[in-house]
Tab-separated table of C-alpha atoms and ligand atoms in Angstrom:
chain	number	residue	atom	x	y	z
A	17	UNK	CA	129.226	159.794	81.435
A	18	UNK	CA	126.561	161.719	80.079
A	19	UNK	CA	126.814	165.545	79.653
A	20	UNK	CA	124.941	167.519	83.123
A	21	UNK	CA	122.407	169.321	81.884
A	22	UNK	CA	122.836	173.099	83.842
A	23	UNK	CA	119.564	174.099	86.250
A	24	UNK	CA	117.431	176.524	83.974
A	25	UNK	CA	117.126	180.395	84.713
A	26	UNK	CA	114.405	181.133	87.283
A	27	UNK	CA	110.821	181.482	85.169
A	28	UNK	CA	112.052	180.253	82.248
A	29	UNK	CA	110.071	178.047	80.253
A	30	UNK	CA	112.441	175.191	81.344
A	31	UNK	CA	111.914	175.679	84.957
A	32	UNK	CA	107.869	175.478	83.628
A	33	UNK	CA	108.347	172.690	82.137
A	34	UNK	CA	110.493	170.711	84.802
A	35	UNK	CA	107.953	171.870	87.607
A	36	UNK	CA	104.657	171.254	85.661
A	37	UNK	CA	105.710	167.747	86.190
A	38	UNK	CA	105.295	167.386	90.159
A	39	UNK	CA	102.207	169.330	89.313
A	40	UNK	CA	100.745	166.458	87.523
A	41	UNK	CA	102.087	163.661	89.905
A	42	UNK	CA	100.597	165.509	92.664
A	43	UNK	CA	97.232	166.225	91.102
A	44	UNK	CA	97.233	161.961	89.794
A	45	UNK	CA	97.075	161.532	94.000
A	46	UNK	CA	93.853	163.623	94.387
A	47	UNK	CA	91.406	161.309	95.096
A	48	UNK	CA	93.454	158.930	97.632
A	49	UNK	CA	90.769	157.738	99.860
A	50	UNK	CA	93.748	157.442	102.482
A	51	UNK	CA	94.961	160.975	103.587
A	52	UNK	CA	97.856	159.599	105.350
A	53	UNK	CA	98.804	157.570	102.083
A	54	UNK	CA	98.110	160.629	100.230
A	55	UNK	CA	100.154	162.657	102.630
A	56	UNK	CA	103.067	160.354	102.592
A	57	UNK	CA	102.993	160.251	98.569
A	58	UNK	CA	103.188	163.891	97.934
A	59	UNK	CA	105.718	164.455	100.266
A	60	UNK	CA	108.060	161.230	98.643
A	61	UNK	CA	107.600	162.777	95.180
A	62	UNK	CA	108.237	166.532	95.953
A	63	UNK	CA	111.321	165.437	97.702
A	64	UNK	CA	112.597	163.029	94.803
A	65	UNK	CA	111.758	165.456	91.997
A	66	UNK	CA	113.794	168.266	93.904
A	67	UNK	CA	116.517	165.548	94.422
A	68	UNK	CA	116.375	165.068	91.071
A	69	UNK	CA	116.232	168.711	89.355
A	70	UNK	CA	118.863	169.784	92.323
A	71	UNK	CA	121.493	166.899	90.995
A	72	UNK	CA	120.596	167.668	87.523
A	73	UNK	CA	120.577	163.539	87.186
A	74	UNK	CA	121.403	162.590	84.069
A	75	UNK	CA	119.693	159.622	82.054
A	76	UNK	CA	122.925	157.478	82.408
A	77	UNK	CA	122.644	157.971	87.034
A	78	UNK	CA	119.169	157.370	86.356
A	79	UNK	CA	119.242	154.027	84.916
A	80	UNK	CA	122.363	152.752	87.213
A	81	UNK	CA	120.291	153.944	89.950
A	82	UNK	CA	117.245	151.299	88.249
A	83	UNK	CA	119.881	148.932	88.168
A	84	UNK	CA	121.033	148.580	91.260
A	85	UNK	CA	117.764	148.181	93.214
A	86	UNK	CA	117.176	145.531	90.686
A	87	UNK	CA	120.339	144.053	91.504
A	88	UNK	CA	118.892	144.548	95.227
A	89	UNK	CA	115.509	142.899	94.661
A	90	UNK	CA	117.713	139.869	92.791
A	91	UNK	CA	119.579	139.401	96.180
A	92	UNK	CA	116.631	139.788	98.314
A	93	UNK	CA	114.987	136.279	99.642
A	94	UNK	CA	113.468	134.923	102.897
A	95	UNK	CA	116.919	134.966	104.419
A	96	UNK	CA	118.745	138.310	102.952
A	97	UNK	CA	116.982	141.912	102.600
A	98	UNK	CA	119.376	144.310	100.889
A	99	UNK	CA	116.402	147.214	100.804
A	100	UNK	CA	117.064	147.025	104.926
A	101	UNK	CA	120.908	147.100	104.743
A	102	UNK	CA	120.701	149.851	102.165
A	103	UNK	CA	117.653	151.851	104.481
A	104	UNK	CA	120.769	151.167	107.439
A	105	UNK	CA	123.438	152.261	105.428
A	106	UNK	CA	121.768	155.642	104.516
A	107	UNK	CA	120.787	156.347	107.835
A	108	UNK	CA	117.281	155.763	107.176
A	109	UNK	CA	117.075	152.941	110.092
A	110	UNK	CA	118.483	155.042	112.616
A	111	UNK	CA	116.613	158.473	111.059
A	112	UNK	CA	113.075	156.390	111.615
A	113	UNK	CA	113.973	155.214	115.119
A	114	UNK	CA	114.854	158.710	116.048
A	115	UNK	CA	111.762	159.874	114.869
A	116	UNK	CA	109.635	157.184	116.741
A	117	UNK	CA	111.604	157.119	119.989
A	118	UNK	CA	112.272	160.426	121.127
A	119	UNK	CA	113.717	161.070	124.647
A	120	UNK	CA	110.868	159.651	127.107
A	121	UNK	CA	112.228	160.923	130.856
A	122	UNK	CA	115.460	159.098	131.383
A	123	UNK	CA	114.220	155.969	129.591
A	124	UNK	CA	117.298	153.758	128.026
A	125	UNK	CA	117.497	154.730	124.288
A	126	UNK	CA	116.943	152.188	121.485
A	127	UNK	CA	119.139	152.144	118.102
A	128	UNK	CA	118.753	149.925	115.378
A	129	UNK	CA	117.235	146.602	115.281
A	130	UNK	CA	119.294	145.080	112.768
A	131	UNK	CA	118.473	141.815	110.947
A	132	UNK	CA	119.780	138.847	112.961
A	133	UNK	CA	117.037	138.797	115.529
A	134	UNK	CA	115.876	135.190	115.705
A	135	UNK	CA	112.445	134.705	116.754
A	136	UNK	CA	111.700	131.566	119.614
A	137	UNK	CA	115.725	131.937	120.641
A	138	UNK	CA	116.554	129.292	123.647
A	139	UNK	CA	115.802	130.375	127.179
A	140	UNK	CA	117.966	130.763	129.932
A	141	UNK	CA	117.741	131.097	133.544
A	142	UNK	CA	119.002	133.684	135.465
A	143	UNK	CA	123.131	133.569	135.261
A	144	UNK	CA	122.848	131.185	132.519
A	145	UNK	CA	125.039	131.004	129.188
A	146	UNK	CA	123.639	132.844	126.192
A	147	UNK	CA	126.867	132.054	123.915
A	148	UNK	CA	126.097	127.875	123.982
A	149	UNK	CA	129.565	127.478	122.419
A	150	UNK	CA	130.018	130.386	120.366
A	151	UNK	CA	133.529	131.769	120.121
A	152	UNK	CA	135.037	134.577	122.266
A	153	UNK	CA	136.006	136.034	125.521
A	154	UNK	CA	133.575	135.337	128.091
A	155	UNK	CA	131.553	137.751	129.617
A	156	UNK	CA	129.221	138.269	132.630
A	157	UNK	CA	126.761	141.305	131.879
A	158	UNK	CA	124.552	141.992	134.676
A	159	UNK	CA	121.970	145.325	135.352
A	160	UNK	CA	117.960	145.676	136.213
A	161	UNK	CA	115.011	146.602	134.397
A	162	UNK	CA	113.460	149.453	135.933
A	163	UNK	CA	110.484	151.834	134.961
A	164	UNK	CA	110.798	155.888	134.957
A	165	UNK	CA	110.290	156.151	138.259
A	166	UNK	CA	112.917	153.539	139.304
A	167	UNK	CA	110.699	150.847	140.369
A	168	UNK	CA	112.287	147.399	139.682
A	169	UNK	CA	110.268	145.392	136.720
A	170	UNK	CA	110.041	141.774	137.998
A	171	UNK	CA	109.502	139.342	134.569
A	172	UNK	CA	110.688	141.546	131.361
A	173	UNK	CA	111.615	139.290	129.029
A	174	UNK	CA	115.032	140.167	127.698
A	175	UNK	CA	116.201	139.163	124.109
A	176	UNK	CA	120.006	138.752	123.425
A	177	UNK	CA	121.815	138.389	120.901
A	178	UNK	CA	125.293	138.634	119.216
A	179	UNK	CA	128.192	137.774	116.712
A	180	UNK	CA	130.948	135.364	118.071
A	181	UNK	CA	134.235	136.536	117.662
A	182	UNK	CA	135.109	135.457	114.387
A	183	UNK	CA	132.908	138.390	113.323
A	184	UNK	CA	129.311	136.025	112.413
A	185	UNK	CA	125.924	135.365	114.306
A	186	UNK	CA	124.529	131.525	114.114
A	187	UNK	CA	122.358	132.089	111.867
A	188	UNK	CA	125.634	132.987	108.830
A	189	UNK	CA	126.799	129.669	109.367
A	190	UNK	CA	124.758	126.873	107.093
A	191	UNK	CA	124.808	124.435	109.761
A	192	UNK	CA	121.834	125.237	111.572
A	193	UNK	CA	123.758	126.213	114.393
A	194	UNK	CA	121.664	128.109	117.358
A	195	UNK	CA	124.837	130.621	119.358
A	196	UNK	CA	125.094	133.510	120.916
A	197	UNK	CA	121.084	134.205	121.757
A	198	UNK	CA	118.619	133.811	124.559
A	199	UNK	CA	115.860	134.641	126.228
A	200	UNK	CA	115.558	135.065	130.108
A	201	UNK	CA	113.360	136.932	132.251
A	202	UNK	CA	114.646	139.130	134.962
A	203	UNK	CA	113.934	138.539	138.570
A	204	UNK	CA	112.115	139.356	141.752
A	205	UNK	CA	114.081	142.872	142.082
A	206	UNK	CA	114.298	143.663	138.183
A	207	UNK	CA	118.196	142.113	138.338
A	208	UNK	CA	119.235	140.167	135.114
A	209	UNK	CA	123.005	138.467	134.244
A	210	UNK	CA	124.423	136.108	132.039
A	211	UNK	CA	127.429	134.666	130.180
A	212	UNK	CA	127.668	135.796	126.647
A	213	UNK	CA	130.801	136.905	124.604
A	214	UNK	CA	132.846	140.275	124.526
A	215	UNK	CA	131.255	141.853	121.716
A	216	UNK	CA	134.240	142.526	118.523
A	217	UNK	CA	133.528	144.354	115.371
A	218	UNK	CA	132.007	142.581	112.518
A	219	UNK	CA	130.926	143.841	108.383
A	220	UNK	CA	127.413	144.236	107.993
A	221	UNK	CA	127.357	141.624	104.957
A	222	UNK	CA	129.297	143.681	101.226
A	223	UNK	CA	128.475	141.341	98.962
A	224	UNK	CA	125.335	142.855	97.264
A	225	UNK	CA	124.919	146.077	95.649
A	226	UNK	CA	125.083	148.164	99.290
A	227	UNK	CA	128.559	146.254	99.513
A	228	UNK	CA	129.072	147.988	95.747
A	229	UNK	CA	128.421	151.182	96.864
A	230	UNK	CA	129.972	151.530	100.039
A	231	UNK	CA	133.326	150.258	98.127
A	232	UNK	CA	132.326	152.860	95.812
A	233	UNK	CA	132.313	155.620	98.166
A	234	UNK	CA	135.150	154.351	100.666
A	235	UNK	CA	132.856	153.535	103.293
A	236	UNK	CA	133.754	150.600	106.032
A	237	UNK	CA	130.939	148.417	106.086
A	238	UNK	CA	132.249	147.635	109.903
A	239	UNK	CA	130.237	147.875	112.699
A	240	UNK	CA	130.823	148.936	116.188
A	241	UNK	CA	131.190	145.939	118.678
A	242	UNK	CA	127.769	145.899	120.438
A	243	UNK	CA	125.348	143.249	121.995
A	244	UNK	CA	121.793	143.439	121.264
A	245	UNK	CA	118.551	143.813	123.354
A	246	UNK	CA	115.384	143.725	122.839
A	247	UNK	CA	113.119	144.188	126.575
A	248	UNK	CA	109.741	143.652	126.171
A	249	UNK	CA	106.968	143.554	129.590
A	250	UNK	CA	103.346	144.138	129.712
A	251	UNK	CA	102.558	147.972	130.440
A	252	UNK	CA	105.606	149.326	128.926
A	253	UNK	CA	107.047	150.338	125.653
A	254	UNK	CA	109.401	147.777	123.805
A	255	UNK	CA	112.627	148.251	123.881
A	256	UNK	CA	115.092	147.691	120.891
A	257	UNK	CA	119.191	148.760	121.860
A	258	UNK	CA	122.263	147.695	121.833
A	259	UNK	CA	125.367	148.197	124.423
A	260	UNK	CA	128.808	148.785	122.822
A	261	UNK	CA	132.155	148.899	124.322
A	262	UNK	CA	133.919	151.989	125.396
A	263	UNK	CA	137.228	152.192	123.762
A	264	UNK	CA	136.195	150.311	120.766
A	265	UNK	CA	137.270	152.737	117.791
A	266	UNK	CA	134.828	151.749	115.385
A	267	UNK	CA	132.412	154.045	118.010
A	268	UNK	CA	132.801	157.153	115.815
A	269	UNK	CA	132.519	155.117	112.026
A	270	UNK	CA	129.108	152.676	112.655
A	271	UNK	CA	128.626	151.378	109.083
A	272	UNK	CA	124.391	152.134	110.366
A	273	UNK	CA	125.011	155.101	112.545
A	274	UNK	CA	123.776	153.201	115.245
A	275	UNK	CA	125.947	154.326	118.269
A	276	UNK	CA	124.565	156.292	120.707
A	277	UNK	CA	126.725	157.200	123.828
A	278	UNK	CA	124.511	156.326	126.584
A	279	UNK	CA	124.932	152.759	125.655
A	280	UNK	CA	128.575	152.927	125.069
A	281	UNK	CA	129.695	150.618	128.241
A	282	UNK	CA	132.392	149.919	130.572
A	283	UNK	CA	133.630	146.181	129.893
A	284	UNK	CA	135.875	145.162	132.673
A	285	UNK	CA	138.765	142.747	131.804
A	286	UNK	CA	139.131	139.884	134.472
A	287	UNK	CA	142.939	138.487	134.147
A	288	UNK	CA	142.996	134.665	134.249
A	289	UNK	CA	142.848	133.536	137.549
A	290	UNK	CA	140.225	135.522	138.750
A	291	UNK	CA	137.397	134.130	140.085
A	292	UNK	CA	134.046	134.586	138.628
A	293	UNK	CA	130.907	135.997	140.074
A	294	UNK	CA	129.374	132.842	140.179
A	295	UNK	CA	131.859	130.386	140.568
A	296	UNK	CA	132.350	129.143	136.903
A	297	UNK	CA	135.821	127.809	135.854
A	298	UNK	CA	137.429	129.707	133.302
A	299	UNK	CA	140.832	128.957	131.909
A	300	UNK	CA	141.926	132.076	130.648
A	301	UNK	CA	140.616	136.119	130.945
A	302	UNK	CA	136.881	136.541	131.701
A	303	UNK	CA	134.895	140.682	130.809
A	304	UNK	CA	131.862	141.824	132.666
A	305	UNK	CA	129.216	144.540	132.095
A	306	UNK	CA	126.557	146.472	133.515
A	307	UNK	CA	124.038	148.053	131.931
A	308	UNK	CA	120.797	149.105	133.697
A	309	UNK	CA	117.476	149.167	131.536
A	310	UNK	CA	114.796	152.187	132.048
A	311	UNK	CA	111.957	151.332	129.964
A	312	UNK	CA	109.608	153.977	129.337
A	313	UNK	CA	105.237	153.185	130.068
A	314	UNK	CA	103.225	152.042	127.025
A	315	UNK	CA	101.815	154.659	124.750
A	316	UNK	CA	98.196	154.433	122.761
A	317	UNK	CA	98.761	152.504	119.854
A	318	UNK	CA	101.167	150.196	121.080
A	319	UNK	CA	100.877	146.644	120.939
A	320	UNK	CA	99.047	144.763	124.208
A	321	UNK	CA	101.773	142.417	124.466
A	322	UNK	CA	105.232	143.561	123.659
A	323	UNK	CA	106.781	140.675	123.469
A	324	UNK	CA	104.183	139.000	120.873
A	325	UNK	CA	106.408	140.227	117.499
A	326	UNK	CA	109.609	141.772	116.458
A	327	UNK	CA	109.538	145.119	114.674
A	328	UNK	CA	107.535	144.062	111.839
A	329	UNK	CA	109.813	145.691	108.840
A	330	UNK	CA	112.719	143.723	109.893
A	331	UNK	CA	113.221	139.907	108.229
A	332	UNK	CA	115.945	138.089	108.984
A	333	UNK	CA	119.068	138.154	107.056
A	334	UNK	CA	121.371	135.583	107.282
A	335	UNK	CA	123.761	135.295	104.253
A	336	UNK	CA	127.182	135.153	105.286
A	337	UNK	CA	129.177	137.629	103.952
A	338	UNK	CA	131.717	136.708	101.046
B	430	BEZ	C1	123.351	144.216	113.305
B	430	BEZ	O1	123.712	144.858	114.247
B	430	BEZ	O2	123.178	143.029	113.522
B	430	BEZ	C2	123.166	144.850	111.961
B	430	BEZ	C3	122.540	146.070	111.860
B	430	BEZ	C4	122.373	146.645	110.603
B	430	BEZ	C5	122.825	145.990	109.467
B	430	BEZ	C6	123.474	144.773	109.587
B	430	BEZ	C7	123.653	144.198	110.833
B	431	FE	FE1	124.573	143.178	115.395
């Protein structure tokens, strides 16, 4: 480990000579045609340089640090994108939804998209099964889609989607499997329900340099049981949550920080025996859920039709972790 070079005395020639630097870098964005660009830019490189000269990095972090996004970009392909675990894993995710989705009335909140979203999932009707074999408890989850004012949203199409029990969605098994996602719309009144699984924890996948560092630091790369949503209908801002499980003591430890506690959710445990709301056989224990959906009304800029694309950062990422 190389030696850490101490901060230099205010107004010394050091602190010149460490500062002149952002001077230059600034000045080399002068003519950006783009203000926002140019905005953006000098912000990111006042902020790194202080990171850097407040650290004192040395050479040696320096070029680990090099080495480890390369190690990301080797990982990185059509089906695995480390930069958006790492951007999770830092809080940067949840920091960038927080910025873009403040409070709107007593609209639901979102939290992180995540990168198992499947575009063109399977539809279901109304009280149909989402999990289409996958493993785990099942579970009825029921609510309606309302707007601000508490008027019930007839056709919102609702995506859901989640890990099986064993901890993996479909799309981290190689067999081309399609589990544990759906579409529906909800009805008449707003109302949705359907079968899915009781969410369990699952890893966000280690085995890539964000695995490397959270081993490093002593992080759990766990995440809090949950079952995504994303609620899209014409007039109204999309909606990206999840709902997680009261109880579940991974709530306080999210490996993404993506807990948030008006989605943490009652799931009621139905002993065996008990018949179900709509008169499907089950062997053993059956959960159920409710979670109502406020969605807040469309703002300028956003897209005509919600329900057209995901959020456009996210690919997929379906590796399997080791
Ligand atoms: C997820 O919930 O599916 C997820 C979110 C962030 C990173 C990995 C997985
Ligand atoms: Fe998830």
């Amino acid at each position: 480990m190389s030696r850490i070079v101490p901060a230099p005395e205010p107004g010394s020639e050091q602190e010149r000579r460490e500062t002149q630097v952002l001077d230059e870098v600034i000045a080399s964005f002068e003519n950006t045609p783009d203000e926002r660009l140019k905005q953006v830019m000098g912000s990111l490189v006042t902020h790194l340089h202080a990171f850097i000269r407040d650290v004192r990095l040395t050479q040696e972090e320096w070029d680990e640090a090099i080495a480890f996004l390369r190690r990301a970009g080797d990982i990185t392909s059509g089906s695995r994108q480390e930069f958006i675990l790492l951007s999770d894993v830092l809080g940067a995710s949840m920091l960038t939804v927080a910025v873009n989705e403040p409070a709107r009335g007593d609209a639901t909140e979102a939290t992180v998209f995540g990168p198992f979203f499947v575009e063109e999932a399977p539809r279901v009707e109304l009280g149909g099964d989402i999990a289409q074999g996958a493993s785990g408890i099942p579970a009825w989850v029921t609510g309606t889609v309302k707007d601000t004012d508490g008027n019930p949203i007839a056709g919102a199409r609702l995506e859901v989607w989640e890990a099986d029990d064993d901890g993996f969605y479909d799309v981290q098994y190689d067999d081309g499997r399609t589990e544990g996602r759906a579409h529906l719309s909800s009805g008449e009144d707003g109302s949705f329900r359907f079968w899915g699984v009781q969410p369990t924890p699952y890893p966000i996948p280690y085995d890539g340099p964000v695995g490397d560092l959270l081993r490093a630091t002593e992080r759990s790369p766990m995440r809090a049981s949950h079952l995504h949503f994303m609620v899209t209908a014409p007039g109204f801002r999309r909606l990206v949550t999840h709902i997680f499980v009261r109880g579940d003591e991974l709530l306080a430890s999210d490996a993404v920080f993506g807990v948030k506690e008006s989605l943490v959710k009652d799931w009621v445990e139905h002993p065996a025996g008990t018949a179900t709301p709509d008169g499907r056989e089950i062997e053993g224990q059956w959960n159920s859920a409710e979670f109502d959906i406020i969605l807040a009304p469309a703002e300028e800029g956003d897209a005509e039709d919600p329900s057209s694309a995901a959020p456009t950062s996210q690919v997929p990422q379906h590796s399997r972790p080791e």
